Amino acid sequence: MNLKDDTVYSYKLDRTFNYGFNVVATAYWSKYKKINKYASITIAEIQQLDKDRFVFVRRMDGRGKTAYERIVYDRRQPQILSDLFTSEEEGRSISERSTYSWDSANEAVNYTLFVVKEKLPRFIRSTIARWGMHRMERTLQKLTT
């Protein structure tokens, strides 16, 4: 489930969260509880891949466009992988990939964001990414205090 070695991405961001994987996963899932006032979000598919992995696909309709997010939760690794794409033909037009993976040596969760197809200026995209990480950090602090 890695990006191909020849995939060109326009932006990459790394971050380490010094929390347990279960805490980070709980914070990640909590972002789906909130109502989005800019888009209609539905679950398009849920599937159990095997005893340790499940996948679900969120469909987001807003401003005349439809996007999908395919999320794979793997409790064996442990890892959360998310692909954002704009076509029902999954994987054909991935615009963004993010991973949250457990680093047992450092007892932390490594987050990596790859932006493959950039439609926004780099400054705006990096600002949005930093805002998302700040929001995740605040959620983690709330969960652990």
GROMACS .gro file of C-alpha atoms in nm:
model
  145
    1MET     CA    1   0.000   0.000   0.000
    2ASN     CA    2   0.287   0.236  -0.063
    3LEU     CA    3   0.301   0.496  -0.333
    4LYS     CA    4   0.494   0.366  -0.629
    5ASP     CA    5   0.858   0.468  -0.630
    6ASP     CA    6   0.805   0.658  -0.956
    7THR     CA    7   0.506   0.856  -0.824
    8VAL     CA    8   0.583   1.225  -0.828
    9TYR     CA    9   0.433   1.415  -0.539
   10SER     CA   10   0.431   1.790  -0.513
   11TYR     CA   11   0.427   1.811  -0.137
   12LYS     CA   12   0.530   1.587   0.152
   13LEU     CA   13   0.482   1.654   0.519
   14ASP     CA   14   0.605   1.446   0.815
   15ARG     CA   15   0.503   1.474   1.178
   16THR     CA   16   0.546   1.262   1.490
   17PHE     CA   17   0.275   1.242   1.753
   18ASN     CA   18   0.408   1.132   2.091
   19TYR     CA   19   0.095   0.942   2.189
   20GLY     CA   20  -0.006   0.578   2.176
   21PHE     CA   21  -0.152   0.449   1.851
   22ASN     CA   22  -0.497   0.388   2.003
   23VAL     CA   23  -0.514   0.750   2.121
   24VAL     CA   24  -0.416   0.882   1.777
   25ALA     CA   25  -0.662   0.645   1.606
   26THR     CA   26  -0.940   0.765   1.838
   27ALA     CA   27  -0.856   1.127   1.756
   28TYR     CA   28  -0.849   1.044   1.384
   29TRP     CA   29  -1.192   0.880   1.394
   30SER     CA   30  -1.338   1.162   1.604
   31LYS     CA   31  -1.303   1.404   1.313
   32TYR     CA   32  -1.582   1.212   1.138
   33LYS     CA   33  -1.829   1.282   1.418
   34LYS     CA   34  -1.855   1.650   1.337
   35ILE     CA   35  -2.107   1.784   1.086
   36ASN     CA   36  -1.942   1.945   0.786
   37LYS     CA   37  -2.122   2.260   0.678
   38TYR     CA   38  -1.944   2.272   0.342
   39ALA     CA   39  -2.014   1.921   0.211
   40SER     CA   40  -2.255   1.633   0.237
   41ILE     CA   41  -2.059   1.333   0.362
   42THR     CA   42  -2.182   0.975   0.340
   43ILE     CA   43  -2.026   0.632   0.382
   44ALA     CA   44  -2.014   0.476   0.036
   45GLU     CA   45  -1.865   0.139   0.131
   46ILE     CA   46  -1.753  -0.063   0.432
   47GLN     CA   47  -1.564  -0.388   0.397
   48GLN     CA   48  -1.373  -0.627   0.626
   49LEU     CA   49  -1.059  -0.726   0.434
   50ASP     CA   50  -0.940  -0.985   0.684
   51LYS     CA   51  -0.943  -1.035   1.061
   52ASP     CA   52  -0.708  -0.737   1.116
   53ARG     CA   53  -0.805  -0.490   0.845
   54PHE     CA   54  -1.116  -0.305   0.742
   55VAL     CA   55  -1.178  -0.038   0.484
   56PHE     CA   56  -1.440   0.223   0.437
   57VAL     CA   57  -1.495   0.481   0.168
   58ARG     CA   58  -1.638   0.823   0.245
   59ARG     CA   59  -1.811   1.017  -0.032
   60MET     CA   60  -1.796   1.395  -0.002
   61ASP     CA   61  -2.027   1.608  -0.219
   62GLY     CA   62  -1.980   1.980  -0.208
   63ARG     CA   63  -1.965   2.280  -0.437
   64GLY     CA   64  -2.060   2.076  -0.741
   65LYS     CA   65  -1.775   1.827  -0.700
   66THR     CA   66  -1.749   1.478  -0.556
   67ALA     CA   67  -1.444   1.337  -0.380
   68TYR     CA   68  -1.383   1.005  -0.210
   69GLU     CA   69  -1.160   0.903   0.076
   70ARG     CA   70  -1.062   0.539   0.109
   71ILE     CA   71  -0.946   0.460   0.462
   72VAL     CA   72  -0.781   0.133   0.560
   73TYR     CA   73  -0.738   0.056   0.928
   74ASP     CA   74  -0.484  -0.218   1.000
   75ARG     CA   75  -0.459  -0.318   1.364
   76ARG     CA   76  -0.184  -0.576   1.300
   77GLN     CA   77   0.073  -0.321   1.175
   78PRO     CA   78  -0.086  -0.085   1.337
   79GLN     CA   79  -0.155   0.172   1.068
   80ILE     CA   80  -0.420   0.395   0.915
   81LEU     CA   81  -0.386   0.466   0.544
   82SER     CA   82  -0.603   0.724   0.369
   83ASP     CA   83  -0.626   0.796  -0.004
   84LEU     CA   84  -0.821   1.093  -0.134
   85PHE     CA   85  -0.938   1.061  -0.492
   86THR     CA   86  -1.185   1.230  -0.722
   87SER     CA   87  -1.305   0.941  -0.934
   88GLU     CA   88  -1.508   0.635  -0.851
   89GLU     CA   89  -1.236   0.447  -1.034
   90GLU     CA   90  -1.042   0.405  -0.711
   91GLY     CA   91  -0.676   0.482  -0.732
   92ARG     CA   92  -0.683   0.632  -1.080
   93SER     CA   93  -0.667   0.987  -0.961
   94ILE     CA   94  -0.529   0.986  -0.608
   95SER     CA   95  -0.466   1.344  -0.511
   96GLU     CA   96  -0.350   1.287  -0.154
   97ARG     CA   97  -0.228   0.999   0.063
   98SER     CA   98  -0.171   1.005   0.436
   99THR     CA   99  -0.053   0.743   0.680
  100TYR     CA  100  -0.048   0.714   1.056
  101SER     CA  101   0.186   0.431   1.155
  102TRP     CA  102   0.310   0.309   1.489
  103ASP     CA  103   0.683   0.340   1.559
  104SER     CA  104   0.744   0.090   1.839
  105ALA     CA  105   1.109   0.194   1.883
  106ASN     CA  106   1.010   0.551   1.972
  107GLU     CA  107   0.665   0.470   2.109
  108ALA     CA  108   0.510   0.734   1.885
  109VAL     CA  109   0.291   0.761   1.577
  110ASN     CA  110   0.448   0.885   1.255
  111TYR     CA  111   0.222   1.083   1.024
  112THR     CA  112   0.311   1.135   0.659
  113LEU     CA  113   0.112   1.331   0.404
  114PHE     CA  114   0.183   1.305   0.031
  115VAL     CA  115   0.005   1.548  -0.200
  116VAL     CA  116   0.020   1.394  -0.546
  117LYS     CA  117  -0.201   1.625  -0.750
  118GLU     CA  118  -0.185   1.982  -0.635
  119LYS     CA  119  -0.471   2.212  -0.728
  120LEU     CA  120  -0.393   2.481  -0.472
  121PRO     CA  121  -0.087   2.705  -0.442
  122ARG     CA  122   0.178   2.540  -0.225
  123PHE     CA  123   0.153   2.805   0.050
  124ILE     CA  124  -0.223   2.752   0.085
  125ARG     CA  125  -0.189   2.372   0.082
  126SER     CA  126   0.085   2.379   0.347
  127THR     CA  127  -0.126   2.613   0.560
  128ILE     CA  128  -0.423   2.375   0.537
  129ALA     CA  129  -0.198   2.079   0.629
  130ARG     CA  130  -0.052   2.262   0.930
  131TRP     CA  131  -0.402   2.362   1.041
  132GLY     CA  132  -0.511   1.997   1.019
  133MET     CA  133  -0.214   1.885   1.229
  134HIS     CA  134  -0.282   2.158   1.485
  135ARG     CA  135  -0.644   2.041   1.507
  136MET     CA  136  -0.526   1.682   1.555
  137GLU     CA  137  -0.286   1.791   1.830
  138ARG     CA  138  -0.566   1.978   2.011
  139THR     CA  139  -0.791   1.670   1.985
  140LEU     CA  140  -0.511   1.452   2.125
  141GLN     CA  141  -0.461   1.689   2.417
  142LYS     CA  142  -0.833   1.683   2.495
  143LEU     CA  143  -0.837   1.303   2.486
  144THR     CA  144  -0.541   1.269   2.724
  145THR     CA  145  -0.628   1.533   2.986
   0.00000   0.00000   0.00000
